């Protein structure tokens, strides 16, 4: 399976609280929900179709619990996102989660990198990661990501957790696809391409 990430980010790189305010998960973060008003029908169609492409999903613990509490309790399986998330295998990278409540969930603990490599070696289409910022950063550091999908929203949030840290590994990216949606969201799909080149003069 190809490991693909899907992340909604602001122009200043923030990914925290894109869908709404969550005082328990994001204490003190008052600017949640910055992405939702910017999603028009075309952008939502892309998101729905993206979920439908998944053969399985991989989450960090925080995003897993958020999704389980929202998507996992819904029964309207005709919704493309609800149907995909509730009928396909889910994996959680966590050394602390022991009793997942969401059906069809497997916890990956211990040597998580080896477990993910085993998943990627299986036949199939996409192993998708949605949100899960800490996990995405770790996956990139361990060179486990095949494609990065960014939905860049035309807003400067000004605070919050960013997708990429101030200091971290460097990676060249090949642009695979780019398009824009009516309310200004831009889609950028990248493939990691090894170390970047730097000018020497």
mmCIF file with all atom_site columns, C-alpha atoms in Angstrom:
data_model
loop_
_atom_site.group_PDB
_atom_site.id
_atom_site.type_symbol
_atom_site.label_atom_id
_atom_site.label_alt_id
_atom_site.label_comp_id
_atom_site.label_asym_id
_atom_site.label_entity_id
_atom_site.label_seq_id
_atom_site.pdbx_PDB_ins_code
_atom_site.Cartn_x
_atom_site.Cartn_y
_atom_site.Cartn_z
_atom_site.occupancy
_atom_site.B_iso_or_equiv
_atom_site.pdbx_formal_charge
_atom_site.auth_seq_id
_atom_site.auth_comp_id
_atom_site.auth_asym_id
_atom_site.auth_atom_id
_atom_site.pdbx_PDB_model_num
ATOM 1   C CA . UNK A 1 1   ? 0.000   0.000  0.000  1.00 0.00 ? 1   UNK A CA 1
ATOM 2   C CA . UNK A 1 2   ? 1.064   3.541  -0.670 1.00 0.00 ? 2   UNK A CA 1
ATOM 3   C CA . UNK A 1 3   ? 1.213   5.700  2.467  1.00 0.00 ? 3   UNK A CA 1
ATOM 4   C CA . UNK A 1 4   ? -0.421  9.071  1.789  1.00 0.00 ? 4   UNK A CA 1
ATOM 5   C CA . UNK A 1 5   ? -0.965  11.954 4.184  1.00 0.00 ? 5   UNK A CA 1
ATOM 6   C CA . UNK A 1 6   ? -3.796  14.473 3.950  1.00 0.00 ? 6   UNK A CA 1
ATOM 7   C CA . UNK A 1 7   ? -3.429  17.669 5.949  1.00 0.00 ? 7   UNK A CA 1
ATOM 8   C CA . UNK A 1 8   ? -5.369  20.914 6.063  1.00 0.00 ? 8   UNK A CA 1
ATOM 9   C CA . UNK A 1 9   ? -2.989  23.781 6.806  1.00 0.00 ? 9   UNK A CA 1
ATOM 10  C CA . UNK A 1 10  ? -3.234  27.547 6.972  1.00 0.00 ? 10  UNK A CA 1
ATOM 11  C CA . UNK A 1 11  ? -0.952  29.783 4.939  1.00 0.00 ? 11  UNK A CA 1
ATOM 12  C CA . UNK A 1 12  ? 1.256   30.141 8.025  1.00 0.00 ? 12  UNK A CA 1
ATOM 13  C CA . UNK A 1 13  ? 1.441   26.358 8.364  1.00 0.00 ? 13  UNK A CA 1
ATOM 14  C CA . UNK A 1 14  ? -0.962  25.823 11.279 1.00 0.00 ? 14  UNK A CA 1
ATOM 15  C CA . UNK A 1 15  ? -2.845  22.520 11.326 1.00 0.00 ? 15  UNK A CA 1
ATOM 16  C CA . UNK A 1 16  ? -4.231  22.606 14.877 1.00 0.00 ? 16  UNK A CA 1
ATOM 17  C CA . UNK A 1 17  ? -7.973  22.922 15.337 1.00 0.00 ? 17  UNK A CA 1
ATOM 18  C CA . UNK A 1 18  ? -8.804  23.081 11.630 1.00 0.00 ? 18  UNK A CA 1
ATOM 19  C CA . UNK A 1 19  ? -12.289 21.612 12.061 1.00 0.00 ? 19  UNK A CA 1
ATOM 20  C CA . UNK A 1 20  ? -13.435 23.278 15.262 1.00 0.00 ? 20  UNK A CA 1
ATOM 21  C CA . UNK A 1 21  ? -12.683 24.230 18.845 1.00 0.00 ? 21  UNK A CA 1
ATOM 22  C CA . UNK A 1 22  ? -11.941 21.377 21.244 1.00 0.00 ? 22  UNK A CA 1
ATOM 23  C CA . UNK A 1 23  ? -11.281 22.760 24.746 1.00 0.00 ? 23  UNK A CA 1
ATOM 24  C CA . UNK A 1 24  ? -10.336 19.315 26.087 1.00 0.00 ? 24  UNK A CA 1
ATOM 25  C CA . UNK A 1 25  ? -7.904  18.446 23.284 1.00 0.00 ? 25  UNK A CA 1
ATOM 26  C CA . UNK A 1 26  ? -6.648  21.983 22.628 1.00 0.00 ? 26  UNK A CA 1
ATOM 27  C CA . UNK A 1 27  ? -6.835  23.884 25.919 1.00 0.00 ? 27  UNK A CA 1
ATOM 28  C CA . UNK A 1 28  ? -6.217  27.603 25.455 1.00 0.00 ? 28  UNK A CA 1
ATOM 29  C CA . UNK A 1 29  ? -6.468  27.453 21.658 1.00 0.00 ? 29  UNK A CA 1
ATOM 30  C CA . UNK A 1 30  ? -9.277  29.864 20.773 1.00 0.00 ? 30  UNK A CA 1
ATOM 31  C CA . UNK A 1 31  ? -8.973  29.948 16.985 1.00 0.00 ? 31  UNK A CA 1
ATOM 32  C CA . UNK A 1 32  ? -10.242 26.477 16.099 1.00 0.00 ? 32  UNK A CA 1
ATOM 33  C CA . UNK A 1 33  ? -12.537 25.972 13.129 1.00 0.00 ? 33  UNK A CA 1
ATOM 34  C CA . UNK A 1 34  ? -10.561 28.151 10.726 1.00 0.00 ? 34  UNK A CA 1
ATOM 35  C CA . UNK A 1 35  ? -10.757 25.714 7.788  1.00 0.00 ? 35  UNK A CA 1
ATOM 36  C CA . UNK A 1 36  ? -14.416 24.734 7.666  1.00 0.00 ? 36  UNK A CA 1
ATOM 37  C CA . UNK A 1 37  ? -15.854 28.045 6.364  1.00 0.00 ? 37  UNK A CA 1
ATOM 38  C CA . UNK A 1 38  ? -13.466 27.854 3.387  1.00 0.00 ? 38  UNK A CA 1
ATOM 39  C CA . UNK A 1 39  ? -14.621 24.480 2.061  1.00 0.00 ? 39  UNK A CA 1
ATOM 40  C CA . UNK A 1 40  ? -16.884 24.863 -0.967 1.00 0.00 ? 40  UNK A CA 1
ATOM 41  C CA . UNK A 1 41  ? -18.624 22.027 -2.826 1.00 0.00 ? 41  UNK A CA 1
ATOM 42  C CA . UNK A 1 42  ? -15.643 21.325 -5.084 1.00 0.00 ? 42  UNK A CA 1
ATOM 43  C CA . UNK A 1 43  ? -13.201 21.110 -2.183 1.00 0.00 ? 43  UNK A CA 1
ATOM 44  C CA . UNK A 1 44  ? -15.557 18.832 -0.254 1.00 0.00 ? 44  UNK A CA 1
ATOM 45  C CA . UNK A 1 45  ? -15.963 16.603 -3.308 1.00 0.00 ? 45  UNK A CA 1
ATOM 46  C CA . UNK A 1 46  ? -12.182 16.201 -3.409 1.00 0.00 ? 46  UNK A CA 1
ATOM 47  C CA . UNK A 1 47  ? -12.094 15.318 0.310  1.00 0.00 ? 47  UNK A CA 1
ATOM 48  C CA . UNK A 1 48  ? -14.930 12.797 -0.073 1.00 0.00 ? 48  UNK A CA 1
ATOM 49  C CA . UNK A 1 49  ? -13.241 11.153 -3.045 1.00 0.00 ? 49  UNK A CA 1
ATOM 50  C CA . UNK A 1 50  ? -9.908  11.066 -1.214 1.00 0.00 ? 50  UNK A CA 1
ATOM 51  C CA . UNK A 1 51  ? -11.439 9.102  1.694  1.00 0.00 ? 51  UNK A CA 1
ATOM 52  C CA . UNK A 1 52  ? -13.058 6.713  -0.758 1.00 0.00 ? 52  UNK A CA 1
ATOM 53  C CA . UNK A 1 53  ? -9.624  5.836  -2.204 1.00 0.00 ? 53  UNK A CA 1
ATOM 54  C CA . UNK A 1 54  ? -8.393  4.477  1.121  1.00 0.00 ? 54  UNK A CA 1
ATOM 55  C CA . UNK A 1 55  ? -7.848  0.772  1.715  1.00 0.00 ? 55  UNK A CA 1
ATOM 56  C CA . UNK A 1 56  ? -6.973  1.496  5.351  1.00 0.00 ? 56  UNK A CA 1
ATOM 57  C CA . UNK A 1 57  ? -6.347  4.400  7.718  1.00 0.00 ? 57  UNK A CA 1
ATOM 58  C CA . UNK A 1 58  ? -3.435  5.155  10.048 1.00 0.00 ? 58  UNK A CA 1
ATOM 59  C CA . UNK A 1 59  ? -3.795  7.597  12.941 1.00 0.00 ? 59  UNK A CA 1
ATOM 60  C CA . UNK A 1 60  ? -1.892  9.087  15.814 1.00 0.00 ? 60  UNK A CA 1
ATOM 61  C CA . UNK A 1 61  ? -3.671  8.635  19.127 1.00 0.00 ? 61  UNK A CA 1
ATOM 62  C CA . UNK A 1 62  ? -5.081  12.158 19.460 1.00 0.00 ? 62  UNK A CA 1
ATOM 63  C CA . UNK A 1 63  ? -6.595  12.244 15.986 1.00 0.00 ? 63  UNK A CA 1
ATOM 64  C CA . UNK A 1 64  ? -7.865  8.681  16.397 1.00 0.00 ? 64  UNK A CA 1
ATOM 65  C CA . UNK A 1 65  ? -9.761  9.587  19.561 1.00 0.00 ? 65  UNK A CA 1
ATOM 66  C CA . UNK A 1 66  ? -11.132 12.752 17.959 1.00 0.00 ? 66  UNK A CA 1
ATOM 67  C CA . UNK A 1 67  ? -12.301 10.858 14.866 1.00 0.00 ? 67  UNK A CA 1
ATOM 68  C CA . UNK A 1 68  ? -13.696 7.945  16.898 1.00 0.00 ? 68  UNK A CA 1
ATOM 69  C CA . UNK A 1 69  ? -15.788 10.340 18.970 1.00 0.00 ? 69  UNK A CA 1
ATOM 70  C CA . UNK A 1 70  ? -17.155 12.146 15.908 1.00 0.00 ? 70  UNK A CA 1
ATOM 71  C CA . UNK A 1 71  ? -17.108 9.863  12.849 1.00 0.00 ? 71  UNK A CA 1
ATOM 72  C CA . UNK A 1 72  ? -17.092 6.570  14.723 1.00 0.00 ? 72  UNK A CA 1
ATOM 73  C CA . UNK A 1 73  ? -20.503 7.122  16.334 1.00 0.00 ? 73  UNK A CA 1
ATOM 74  C CA . UNK A 1 74  ? -22.273 7.990  13.108 1.00 0.00 ? 74  UNK A CA 1
ATOM 75  C CA . UNK A 1 75  ? -24.375 5.447  11.250 1.00 0.00 ? 75  UNK A CA 1
ATOM 76  C CA . UNK A 1 76  ? -25.053 7.312  7.982  1.00 0.00 ? 76  UNK A CA 1
ATOM 77  C CA . UNK A 1 77  ? -22.751 5.053  5.989  1.00 0.00 ? 77  UNK A CA 1
ATOM 78  C CA . UNK A 1 78  ? -23.923 6.616  2.730  1.00 0.00 ? 78  UNK A CA 1
ATOM 79  C CA . UNK A 1 79  ? -21.804 9.629  3.691  1.00 0.00 ? 79  UNK A CA 1
ATOM 80  C CA . UNK A 1 80  ? -18.478 9.035  1.861  1.00 0.00 ? 80  UNK A CA 1
ATOM 81  C CA . UNK A 1 81  ? -16.329 9.840  4.891  1.00 0.00 ? 81  UNK A CA 1
ATOM 82  C CA . UNK A 1 82  ? -18.494 8.002  7.423  1.00 0.00 ? 82  UNK A CA 1
ATOM 83  C CA . UNK A 1 83  ? -18.729 4.964  5.171  1.00 0.00 ? 83  UNK A CA 1
ATOM 84  C CA . UNK A 1 84  ? -14.990 4.782  4.534  1.00 0.00 ? 84  UNK A CA 1
ATOM 85  C CA . UNK A 1 85  ? -13.940 5.277  8.143  1.00 0.00 ? 85  UNK A CA 1
ATOM 86  C CA . UNK A 1 86  ? -16.439 2.824  9.587  1.00 0.00 ? 86  UNK A CA 1
ATOM 87  C CA . UNK A 1 87  ? -16.001 -0.029 7.121  1.00 0.00 ? 87  UNK A CA 1
ATOM 88  C CA . UNK A 1 88  ? -12.251 -0.117 6.473  1.00 0.00 ? 88  UNK A CA 1
ATOM 89  C CA . UNK A 1 89  ? -9.347  -1.155 8.721  1.00 0.00 ? 89  UNK A CA 1
ATOM 90  C CA . UNK A 1 90  ? -7.945  1.434  11.090 1.00 0.00 ? 90  UNK A CA 1
ATOM 91  C CA . UNK A 1 91  ? -4.499  1.423  12.672 1.00 0.00 ? 91  UNK A CA 1
ATOM 92  C CA . UNK A 1 92  ? -3.314  3.586  15.580 1.00 0.00 ? 92  UNK A CA 1
ATOM 93  C CA . UNK A 1 93  ? 0.345   4.234  16.329 1.00 0.00 ? 93  UNK A CA 1
ATOM 94  C CA . UNK A 1 94  ? 0.362   4.323  20.123 1.00 0.00 ? 94  UNK A CA 1
ATOM 95  C CA . UNK A 1 95  ? 2.254   2.792  23.022 1.00 0.00 ? 95  UNK A CA 1
ATOM 96  C CA . UNK A 1 96  ? -0.441  3.826  25.516 1.00 0.00 ? 96  UNK A CA 1
ATOM 97  C CA . UNK A 1 97  ? -3.759  2.932  23.861 1.00 0.00 ? 97  UNK A CA 1
ATOM 98  C CA . UNK A 1 98  ? -4.700  -0.624 24.849 1.00 0.00 ? 98  UNK A CA 1
ATOM 99  C CA . UNK A 1 99  ? -8.467  -0.927 24.404 1.00 0.00 ? 99  UNK A CA 1
ATOM 100 C CA . UNK A 1 100 ? -9.678  0.890  21.282 1.00 0.00 ? 100 UNK A CA 1
ATOM 101 C CA . UNK A 1 101 ? -13.469 1.217  21.143 1.00 0.00 ? 101 UNK A CA 1
ATOM 102 C CA . UNK A 1 102 ? -13.820 1.874  17.407 1.00 0.00 ? 102 UNK A CA 1
ATOM 103 C CA . UNK A 1 103 ? -14.549 -1.333 15.516 1.00 0.00 ? 103 UNK A CA 1
ATOM 104 C CA . UNK A 1 104 ? -11.925 -2.760 13.166 1.00 0.00 ? 104 UNK A CA 1
ATOM 105 C CA . UNK A 1 105 ? -9.040  -0.975 14.925 1.00 0.00 ? 105 UNK A CA 1
ATOM 106 C CA . UNK A 1 106 ? -5.551  -2.394 15.426 1.00 0.00 ? 106 UNK A CA 1
ATOM 107 C CA . UNK A 1 107 ? -3.045  -0.721 17.755 1.00 0.00 ? 107 UNK A CA 1
ATOM 108 C CA . UNK A 1 108 ? 0.545   -0.570 16.496 1.00 0.00 ? 108 UNK A CA 1
ATOM 109 C CA . UNK A 1 109 ? 2.993   -0.418 19.403 1.00 0.00 ? 109 UNK A CA 1
ATOM 110 C CA . UNK A 1 110 ? 6.602   -1.337 20.040 1.00 0.00 ? 110 UNK A CA 1
ATOM 111 C CA . UNK A 1 111 ? 8.513   -1.177 16.752 1.00 0.00 ? 111 UNK A CA 1
ATOM 112 C CA . UNK A 1 112 ? 5.953   1.005  14.989 1.00 0.00 ? 112 UNK A CA 1
ATOM 113 C CA . UNK A 1 113 ? 8.201   1.673  11.999 1.00 0.00 ? 113 UNK A CA 1
ATOM 114 C CA . UNK A 1 114 ? 8.519   -2.054 11.287 1.00 0.00 ? 114 UNK A CA 1
ATOM 115 C CA . UNK A 1 115 ? 4.759   -2.518 11.673 1.00 0.00 ? 115 UNK A CA 1
ATOM 116 C CA . UNK A 1 116 ? 4.076   0.290  9.200  1.00 0.00 ? 116 UNK A CA 1
ATOM 117 C CA . UNK A 1 117 ? 6.574   -1.129 6.726  1.00 0.00 ? 117 UNK A CA 1
ATOM 118 C CA . UNK A 1 118 ? 4.695   -4.438 6.925  1.00 0.00 ? 118 UNK A CA 1
ATOM 119 C CA . UNK A 1 119 ? 1.427   -2.651 6.193  1.00 0.00 ? 119 UNK A CA 1
ATOM 120 C CA . UNK A 1 120 ? 2.972   -0.831 3.249  1.00 0.00 ? 120 UNK A CA 1
ATOM 121 C CA . UNK A 1 121 ? 4.239   -4.134 1.857  1.00 0.00 ? 121 UNK A CA 1
ATOM 122 C CA . UNK A 1 122 ? 0.700   -5.500 1.649  1.00 0.00 ? 122 UNK A CA 1
ATOM 123 C CA . UNK A 1 123 ? -1.136  -5.312 -1.678 1.00 0.00 ? 123 UNK A CA 1
ATOM 124 C CA . UNK A 1 124 ? -3.659  -2.538 -1.999 1.00 0.00 ? 124 UNK A CA 1
ATOM 125 C CA . UNK A 1 125 ? -4.111  1.099  -2.819 1.00 0.00 ? 125 UNK A CA 1
ATOM 126 C CA . UNK A 1 126 ? -3.645  3.665  -0.069 1.00 0.00 ? 126 UNK A CA 1
ATOM 127 C CA . UNK A 1 127 ? -2.877  3.644  3.623  1.00 0.00 ? 127 UNK A CA 1
ATOM 128 C CA . UNK A 1 128 ? -4.110  7.147  4.489  1.00 0.00 ? 128 UNK A CA 1
ATOM 129 C CA . UNK A 1 129 ? -3.090  9.424  7.348  1.00 0.00 ? 129 UNK A CA 1
ATOM 130 C CA . UNK A 1 130 ? -5.469  12.309 8.108  1.00 0.00 ? 130 UNK A CA 1
ATOM 131 C CA . UNK A 1 131 ? -4.418  15.030 10.548 1.00 0.00 ? 131 UNK A CA 1
ATOM 132 C CA . UNK A 1 132 ? -2.152  13.336 13.104 1.00 0.00 ? 132 UNK A CA 1
ATOM 133 C CA . UNK A 1 133 ? 0.556   16.017 13.023 1.00 0.00 ? 133 UNK A CA 1
ATOM 134 C CA . UNK A 1 134 ? 3.005   14.329 15.405 1.00 0.00 ? 134 UNK A CA 1
ATOM 135 C CA . UNK A 1 135 ? 2.675   11.070 13.500 1.00 0.00 ? 135 UNK A CA 1
ATOM 136 C CA . UNK A 1 136 ? 3.160   12.762 10.110 1.00 0.00 ? 136 UNK A CA 1
ATOM 137 C CA . UNK A 1 137 ? 6.358   14.432 11.307 1.00 0.00 ? 137 UNK A CA 1
ATOM 138 C CA . UNK A 1 138 ? 7.626   11.102 12.635 1.00 0.00 ? 138 UNK A CA 1
ATOM 139 C CA . UNK A 1 139 ? 6.690   9.286  9.410  1.00 0.00 ? 139 UNK A CA 1
ATOM 140 C CA . UNK A 1 140 ? 8.599   11.851 7.362  1.00 0.00 ? 140 UNK A CA 1
ATOM 141 C CA . UNK A 1 141 ? 11.634  11.573 9.624  1.00 0.00 ? 141 UNK A CA 1
ATOM 142 C CA . UNK A 1 142 ? 11.565  7.802  9.100  1.00 0.00 ? 142 UNK A CA 1
ATOM 143 C CA . UNK A 1 143 ? 11.066  8.109  5.329  1.00 0.00 ? 143 UNK A CA 1
ATOM 144 C CA . UNK A 1 144 ? 7.770   6.209  5.395  1.00 0.00 ? 144 UNK A CA 1
ATOM 145 C CA . UNK A 1 145 ? 5.637   8.714  3.458  1.00 0.00 ? 145 UNK A CA 1
ATOM 146 C CA . UNK A 1 146 ? 5.002   8.151  -0.247 1.00 0.00 ? 146 UNK A CA 1
ATOM 147 C CA . UNK A 1 147 ? 2.788   11.186 -0.949 1.00 0.00 ? 147 UNK A CA 1
ATOM 148 C CA . UNK A 1 148 ? 1.923   14.369 0.930  1.00 0.00 ? 148 UNK A CA 1
ATOM 149 C CA . UNK A 1 149 ? -1.409  16.019 0.190  1.00 0.00 ? 149 UNK A CA 1
ATOM 150 C CA . UNK A 1 150 ? -1.794  19.566 1.489  1.00 0.00 ? 150 UNK A CA 1
ATOM 151 C CA . UNK A 1 151 ? -5.011  21.551 1.400  1.00 0.00 ? 151 UNK A CA 1
ATOM 152 C CA . UNK A 1 152 ? -3.722  25.078 1.991  1.00 0.00 ? 152 UNK A CA 1
ATOM 153 C CA . UNK A 1 153 ? -6.454  27.344 3.307  1.00 0.00 ? 153 UNK A CA 1
ATOM 154 C CA . UNK A 1 154 ? -6.329  31.102 2.606  1.00 0.00 ? 154 UNK A CA 1
ATOM 155 C CA . UNK A 1 155 ? -6.075  32.218 6.212  1.00 0.00 ? 155 UNK A CA 1
ATOM 156 C CA . UNK A 1 156 ? -3.298  33.212 8.619  1.00 0.00 ? 156 UNK A CA 1
ATOM 157 C CA . UNK A 1 157 ? -4.228  31.695 11.984 1.00 0.00 ? 157 UNK A CA 1
ATOM 158 C CA . UNK A 1 158 ? -1.362  33.339 13.847 1.00 0.00 ? 158 UNK A CA 1
ATOM 159 C CA . UNK A 1 159 ? -1.015  30.719 16.572 1.00 0.00 ? 159 UNK A CA 1
ATOM 160 C CA . UNK A 1 160 ? -1.220  26.976 17.053 1.00 0.00 ? 160 UNK A CA 1
ATOM 161 C CA . UNK A 1 161 ? 0.720   23.842 16.210 1.00 0.00 ? 161 UNK A CA 1
ATOM 162 C CA . UNK A 1 162 ? 2.266   23.863 12.765 1.00 0.00 ? 162 UNK A CA 1
ATOM 163 C CA . UNK A 1 163 ? 2.679   20.884 10.489 1.00 0.00 ? 163 UNK A CA 1
ATOM 164 C CA . UNK A 1 164 ? 6.456   21.255 10.254 1.00 0.00 ? 164 UNK A CA 1
ATOM 165 C CA . UNK A 1 165 ? 8.629   22.130 13.270 1.00 0.00 ? 165 UNK A CA 1
ATOM 166 C CA . UNK A 1 166 ? 10.950  25.120 13.447 1.00 0.00 ? 166 UNK A CA 1
ATOM 167 C CA . UNK A 1 167 ? 13.871  22.707 13.301 1.00 0.00 ? 167 UNK A CA 1
ATOM 168 C CA . UNK A 1 168 ? 13.674  19.320 11.651 1.00 0.00 ? 168 UNK A CA 1
ATOM 169 C CA . UNK A 1 169 ? 14.870  17.131 8.786  1.00 0.00 ? 169 UNK A CA 1
ATOM 170 C CA . UNK A 1 170 ? 15.015  18.598 5.289  1.00 0.00 ? 170 UNK A CA 1
ATOM 171 C CA . UNK A 1 171 ? 13.378  16.925 2.292  1.00 0.00 ? 171 UNK A CA 1
ATOM 172 C CA . UNK A 1 172 ? 13.069  17.754 -1.391 1.00 0.00 ? 172 UNK A CA 1
ATOM 173 C CA . UNK A 1 173 ? 9.552   17.439 -2.806 1.00 0.00 ? 173 UNK A CA 1
ATOM 174 C CA . UNK A 1 174 ? 8.361   16.702 -6.330 1.00 0.00 ? 174 UNK A CA 1
ATOM 175 C CA . UNK A 1 175 ? 5.051   18.366 -7.174 1.00 0.00 ? 175 UNK A CA 1
ATOM 176 C CA . UNK A 1 176 ? 2.627   15.737 -8.506 1.00 0.00 ? 176 UNK A CA 1
ATOM 177 C CA . UNK A 1 177 ? -0.597  17.732 -8.684 1.00 0.00 ? 177 UNK A CA 1
ATOM 178 C CA . UNK A 1 178 ? -1.782  21.265 -7.999 1.00 0.00 ? 178 UNK A CA 1
ATOM 179 C CA . UNK A 1 179 ? -5.174  22.915 -8.309 1.00 0.00 ? 179 UNK A CA 1
ATOM 180 C CA . UNK A 1 180 ? -7.317  25.553 -6.647 1.00 0.00 ? 180 UNK A CA 1
ATOM 181 C CA . UNK A 1 181 ? -10.915 25.599 -5.447 1.00 0.00 ? 181 UNK A CA 1
ATOM 182 C CA . UNK A 1 182 ? -13.448 28.464 -5.682 1.00 0.00 ? 182 UNK A CA 1
ATOM 183 C CA . UNK A 1 183 ? -13.062 29.792 -2.112 1.00 0.00 ? 183 UNK A CA 1
ATOM 184 C CA . UNK A 1 184 ? -9.271  29.890 -2.397 1.00 0.00 ? 184 UNK A CA 1
ATOM 185 C CA . UNK A 1 185 ? -8.132  26.562 -0.982 1.00 0.00 ? 185 UNK A CA 1
ATOM 186 C CA . UNK A 1 186 ? -5.220  25.208 -2.993 1.00 0.00 ? 186 UNK A CA 1
ATOM 187 C CA . UNK A 1 187 ? -4.393  21.538 -3.339 1.00 0.00 ? 187 UNK A CA 1
ATOM 188 C CA . UNK A 1 188 ? -0.750  20.509 -3.517 1.00 0.00 ? 188 UNK A CA 1
ATOM 189 C CA . UNK A 1 189 ? 0.318   16.880 -3.814 1.00 0.00 ? 189 UNK A CA 1
ATOM 190 C CA . UNK A 1 190 ? 4.004   16.132 -3.305 1.00 0.00 ? 190 UNK A CA 1
ATOM 191 C CA . UNK A 1 191 ? 6.248   13.088 -3.418 1.00 0.00 ? 191 UNK A CA 1
ATOM 192 C CA . UNK A 1 192 ? 9.303   13.107 -1.124 1.00 0.00 ? 192 UNK A CA 1
ATOM 193 C CA . UNK A 1 193 ? 12.429  13.155 -3.299 1.00 0.00 ? 193 UNK A CA 1
ATOM 194 C CA . UNK A 1 194 ? 15.410  12.707 -1.005 1.00 0.00 ? 194 UNK A CA 1
ATOM 195 C CA . UNK A 1 195 ? 17.745  15.459 0.234  1.00 0.00 ? 195 UNK A CA 1
ATOM 196 C CA . UNK A 1 196 ? 17.203  18.933 -1.208 1.00 0.00 ? 196 UNK A CA 1
ATOM 197 C CA . UNK A 1 197 ? 19.818  20.728 -3.262 1.00 0.00 ? 197 UNK A CA 1
ATOM 198 C CA . UNK A 1 198 ? 21.292  23.937 -1.927 1.00 0.00 ? 198 UNK A CA 1
ATOM 199 C CA . UNK A 1 199 ? 22.990  26.736 -3.830 1.00 0.00 ? 199 UNK A CA 1
ATOM 200 C CA . UNK A 1 200 ? 26.728  26.775 -3.226 1.00 0.00 ? 200 UNK A CA 1
ATOM 201 C CA . UNK A 1 201 ? 27.689  30.254 -4.447 1.00 0.00 ? 201 UNK A CA 1
#
